[in-house]
Amino acid sequence: MKIVIIGGVAGGATAAARLRRLDEKAEIILFEKGAYVSFANCGLPYYIGGEIMSRDALFVSTKETITAKYNVDIRDRTEVIKIDKDNKKVLAKDIETGKTYEENYDKLIISTGSSPFVPDFEGKDFDNVFTLWTIPDTDRIYNFIKNNAPKKAVVVGGGFIGLEMVENLSRRGIAVTLVEKMNQVMPPLDKDMAKLAENHLVAKNVNLMLEKGLVKITSNGKNVVLDDGSTIETDMVILSIGVRPNSSLAKDSGLKLNQRGGIIVDEFGQTSDSDIYAVGDVIEVENYLTRGKTMIPLAGPANKQGRAVCANVLDSYNKEAYKGTMGTSIAKIFDITVASTGLNEKMLNANGKIYKKDYFISLVHPMSQAGYYPGGLPMTIKLIFASNKKILGAQIVGYTGVDKRIDTIATSIHYGGDIYDLSQLELAYAPPYSSAKDPVNFAGFAACNIYEGLSSPMRYEEYLKNTDKYVLIDVREKMEIMAGKIEGSINMPLTTLRETINTLDKNKEYVLQCAVGLRGYIAERIFKQNGFTAFNLLGGYRTYCDITMPTNLSSNSNPCYCSTSNDTNQDKFESEKTEDAPTKIEILNVCGLSCPGPIMQVSKYIDTIKDGEHVKVLSTDPGFARDIKSWCNNTGNTLISQDMQENKFIATIKKGTDVKQSQNTVISNKKEKTMIIFSGDLDKAIASFIIANGAASMGNKVNMFFTFWGLNILRKNEHVLTKKDFISTIFSSMMPQGSQKLGLSKMNFLGIGAKMIRDIMNKHNVPSLEELIQQAKENNIKISACQMSMDLMGIKLEELIDGVEVAGVASMLDDNDNSNMNLFI
């Protein structure tokens, strides 16, 4: 049998090798248009970036090696320009000589792959504009960088190759701008998970420009013009907009194609012609989860197809079916790994007729290994599952251990596993590699809790749309709140929750929030078993920070982790001298601790040192890198520097602040006001809210803290039935029932004065106190009630108007520290 293969990369080269292993006597001819066969196209970006040092390492096997091993007639630099399927011939052209000739076949395998899509626009042919797909492409880019030493680059397209080029150009010291027409990078991910990759790109000083498209390139390749009219100056441009199948040969020969130009094949790789088979990027495949047709240009499926098709070409073997794909993929983006398998939410919503949007997600932030073992780093796992418990897909973003977790879940999906299978998988465990409960188990546990109704997850976006409907309870410890909080949340630490939960109104609905979701779930169980309606904020404060972090480079406050120096110190405390510090710097190693461990340890340690002394903190929790700046600002300490070394986040902190610098900062930057309202007099209440609304209208953040008699301003006008002891009932009944019952501080005359001042305000079109309070809510003014005063005066939370937070003295003092004006009324 004579078999002709068109295309010598991935699927084609794999097919040639296995054909020979199955049939020693077959005549095998492989045509390859390029000068190289069987090269590692996935490794091309890493050679450009210097991660792969040798160009020769890119070649999986050479023409000479394949010929010697497998006795295959390889004709490189030869392009097949026509398929005559009626006469079972191909017309080939020797690119170097221009000579054309015919070659007949018994069976034909098409493995022509795909090529970068380059739209027709002005400037695409400039010498500094590149695509990356082949060895010659790689050589052009590599030599351009070597000879021209570019300082700036624009990468167009945020898919796999685009992001890999962003990283590797950055490794070469080039400032990179990434332009992406869609509203996210990494199409296989949902937007919420892609946001983690975007945040990391910005932390690495990548200028990320989403929802902007390339229009043209001008000024001899120096200016990239976008569809919003903006222009980016650059020294080079990489186009990574997408790929299209190289199916013109198949089309011209009359083979059936789909709408995207993919060759239609059956499960055995056979085209509409019984003697022609096709594999790789050029074909349409079946997604075996949706049973729909798709095209997935990945090396893994191409190689498996190239192997499977050989038994079908050779009639003497049992046929092998390619069962389809689910698109498992993975990519390295600087320090993080991004991976996905199966279906994402975008696919599920697009296939609503199949799934009817009847799916659920769990979101967890487990550590890659045992928390007590140094070097563990967190990852985020999003698991998608159906109402019948079947796993539909997963996405993972993390620093280490992502690959084996996504592979485990992909294997479970392949064999029809469900969420209970994930929870029960017995996976290898030792502290350096995992935990006794592996992250995959955790994802399964969380999914099972949702499926059984033990947990009702709520996304932050959903809460944000209904803030008036829900009360957000932050169950983290007060020390953690110093590093930041969600606006409008009430702090009720989990450790004291059972003591304070009875102060809450069971008629309201509560959203529980912690750092990553675990304590939120515990709090949710407490709430539900005490008769409350409660939800757990999915992913906790970490996911909220990920979602709300700006992707504009100039407005992002995240540190840039660019250091590559080593730090192998494993001792908890060591001393070192620095030129800029008069005293020694102690090293606090909190590696392996997950949130809130690092912040808690820093807080305890800072209490043991003197003002002006420094500490260098080593952590493996990325949340620490994000939170430590806010913690320092809110606790009166100074963040000297941040860095990253070998997956450790390093922060140098000085106890205390530079007074002069602090004062200058307050004068130039602060636009925050704090008011403490002690009085319950009507005129003082009106003045308080007039000042507060005025400050808010001038762009100030305003905090109003009501204590003792001031609490009466916040009481509801109608009576609320609550459980109180005898003394509390008597005490609260002796005070005004809400804003409409307040008296004047002067000239009250048993309430006549209050009525008079309200009439005068109405005649002069001055809003009433009740209208001023509503305006304050609309202006997002924070209204807090003192917990201690409420306890002393017998006032319950359900008696206060909606939107009031319960706070303590620490919260009030924290607001004061951030304000440049404090009023006591």
PDB file of N, CA, C and O in Angstrom, residues 12 73 116 132 141 253 258 373 463 507 514 533 544 673 701 819:
ATOM      1  N   GLY A  12       0.848  14.753  11.313  1.00  0.00           N
ATOM      2  CA  GLY A  12       1.452  14.103  10.157  1.00  0.00           C
ATOM      3  C   GLY A  12       2.660  13.271  10.518  1.00  0.00           C
ATOM      4  O   GLY A  12       2.814  12.126  10.074  1.00  0.00           O
ATOM      5  N   ASP A  73       9.871   8.249   3.228  1.00  0.00           N
ATOM      6  CA  ASP A  73      10.369   9.152   2.184  1.00  0.00           C
ATOM      7  C   ASP A  73       9.878  10.562   2.488  1.00  0.00           C
ATOM      8  O   ASP A  73       8.730  10.911   2.223  1.00  0.00           O
ATOM      9  N   PRO A 116      -1.699  31.488  11.293  1.00  0.00           N
ATOM     10  CA  PRO A 116      -2.185  32.693  11.960  1.00  0.00           C
ATOM     11  C   PRO A 116      -3.107  33.497  11.045  1.00  0.00           C
ATOM     12  O   PRO A 116      -2.837  33.640   9.847  1.00  0.00           O
ATOM     13  N   LEU A 132       3.849  34.383  14.742  1.00  0.00           N
ATOM     14  CA  LEU A 132       4.700  33.306  15.252  1.00  0.00           C
ATOM     15  C   LEU A 132       3.983  31.977  15.079  1.00  0.00           C
ATOM     16  O   LEU A 132       2.967  31.719  15.742  1.00  0.00           O
ATOM     17  N   ILE A 141      11.864  36.895  14.371  1.00  0.00           N
ATOM     18  CA  ILE A 141      11.662  37.650  15.611  1.00  0.00           C
ATOM     19  C   ILE A 141      12.939  37.670  16.445  1.00  0.00           C
ATOM     20  O   ILE A 141      13.353  38.718  16.966  1.00  0.00           O
ATOM     21  N   SER A 253     -10.393  20.381  -3.869  1.00  0.00           N
ATOM     22  CA  SER A 253     -10.567  19.008  -4.345  1.00  0.00           C
ATOM     23  C   SER A 253     -12.000  18.520  -4.180  1.00  0.00           C
ATOM     24  O   SER A 253     -12.324  17.401  -4.598  1.00  0.00           O
ATOM     25  N   ASN A 258     -16.786  22.440   6.927  1.00  0.00           N
ATOM     26  CA  ASN A 258     -17.808  23.131   7.714  1.00  0.00           C
ATOM     27  C   ASN A 258     -17.742  24.633   7.438  1.00  0.00           C
ATOM     28  O   ASN A 258     -16.933  25.094   6.624  1.00  0.00           O
ATOM     29  N   TYR A 373       4.064  23.213  55.416  1.00  0.00           N
ATOM     30  CA  TYR A 373       5.325  22.922  54.737  1.00  0.00           C
ATOM     31  C   TYR A 373       5.739  24.140  53.911  1.00  0.00           C
ATOM     32  O   TYR A 373       4.924  24.665  53.136  1.00  0.00           O
ATOM     33  N   TYR A 463     -24.593  39.887  44.545  1.00  0.00           N
ATOM     34  CA  TYR A 463     -24.805  40.692  45.747  1.00  0.00           C
ATOM     35  C   TYR A 463     -24.836  42.180  45.410  1.00  0.00           C
ATOM     36  O   TYR A 463     -25.676  42.935  45.911  1.00  0.00           O
ATOM     37  N   ASN A 507     -35.859  38.178  59.865  1.00  0.00           N
ATOM     38  CA  ASN A 507     -36.659  38.497  58.681  1.00  0.00           C
ATOM     39  C   ASN A 507     -35.800  38.991  57.523  1.00  0.00           C
ATOM     40  O   ASN A 507     -36.295  39.144  56.401  1.00  0.00           O
ATOM     41  N   CYS A 514     -15.899  35.780  54.253  1.00  0.00           N
ATOM     42  CA  CYS A 514     -14.633  35.703  54.981  1.00  0.00           C
ATOM     43  C   CYS A 514     -13.507  35.984  54.005  1.00  0.00           C
ATOM     44  O   CYS A 514     -13.695  36.715  53.036  1.00  0.00           O
ATOM     45  N   THR A 533     -31.941  33.055  56.978  1.00  0.00           N
ATOM     46  CA  THR A 533     -31.700  32.854  55.552  1.00  0.00           C
ATOM     47  C   THR A 533     -30.316  33.410  55.240  1.00  0.00           C
ATOM     48  O   THR A 533     -30.056  34.601  55.448  1.00  0.00           O
ATOM     49  N   TYR A 544     -13.400  38.880  45.754  1.00  0.00           N
ATOM     50  CA  TYR A 544     -13.854  40.268  45.609  1.00  0.00           C
ATOM     51  C   TYR A 544     -12.699  41.171  45.178  1.00  0.00           C
ATOM     52  O   TYR A 544     -12.845  41.990  44.259  1.00  0.00           O
ATOM     53  N   LYS A 673     -13.978  62.391  55.607  1.00  0.00           N
ATOM     54  CA  LYS A 673     -14.453  63.072  56.806  1.00  0.00           C
ATOM     55  C   LYS A 673     -15.104  62.059  57.733  1.00  0.00           C
ATOM     56  O   LYS A 673     -15.794  61.144  57.278  1.00  0.00           O
ATOM     57  N   LYS A 701     -15.250  60.912  51.047  1.00  0.00           N
ATOM     58  CA  LYS A 701     -15.824  59.741  51.681  1.00  0.00           C
ATOM     59  C   LYS A 701     -16.215  60.163  53.105  1.00  0.00           C
ATOM     60  O   LYS A 701     -15.400  60.757  53.816  1.00  0.00           O
ATOM     61  N   SER A 819      -9.057  60.061  58.001  1.00  0.00           N
ATOM     62  CA  SER A 819      -9.768  61.310  57.709  1.00  0.00           C
ATOM     63  C   SER A 819      -8.894  62.538  57.989  1.00  0.00           C
ATOM     64  O   SER A 819      -7.986  62.492  58.804  1.00  0.00           O
TER      65      SER A 819
END
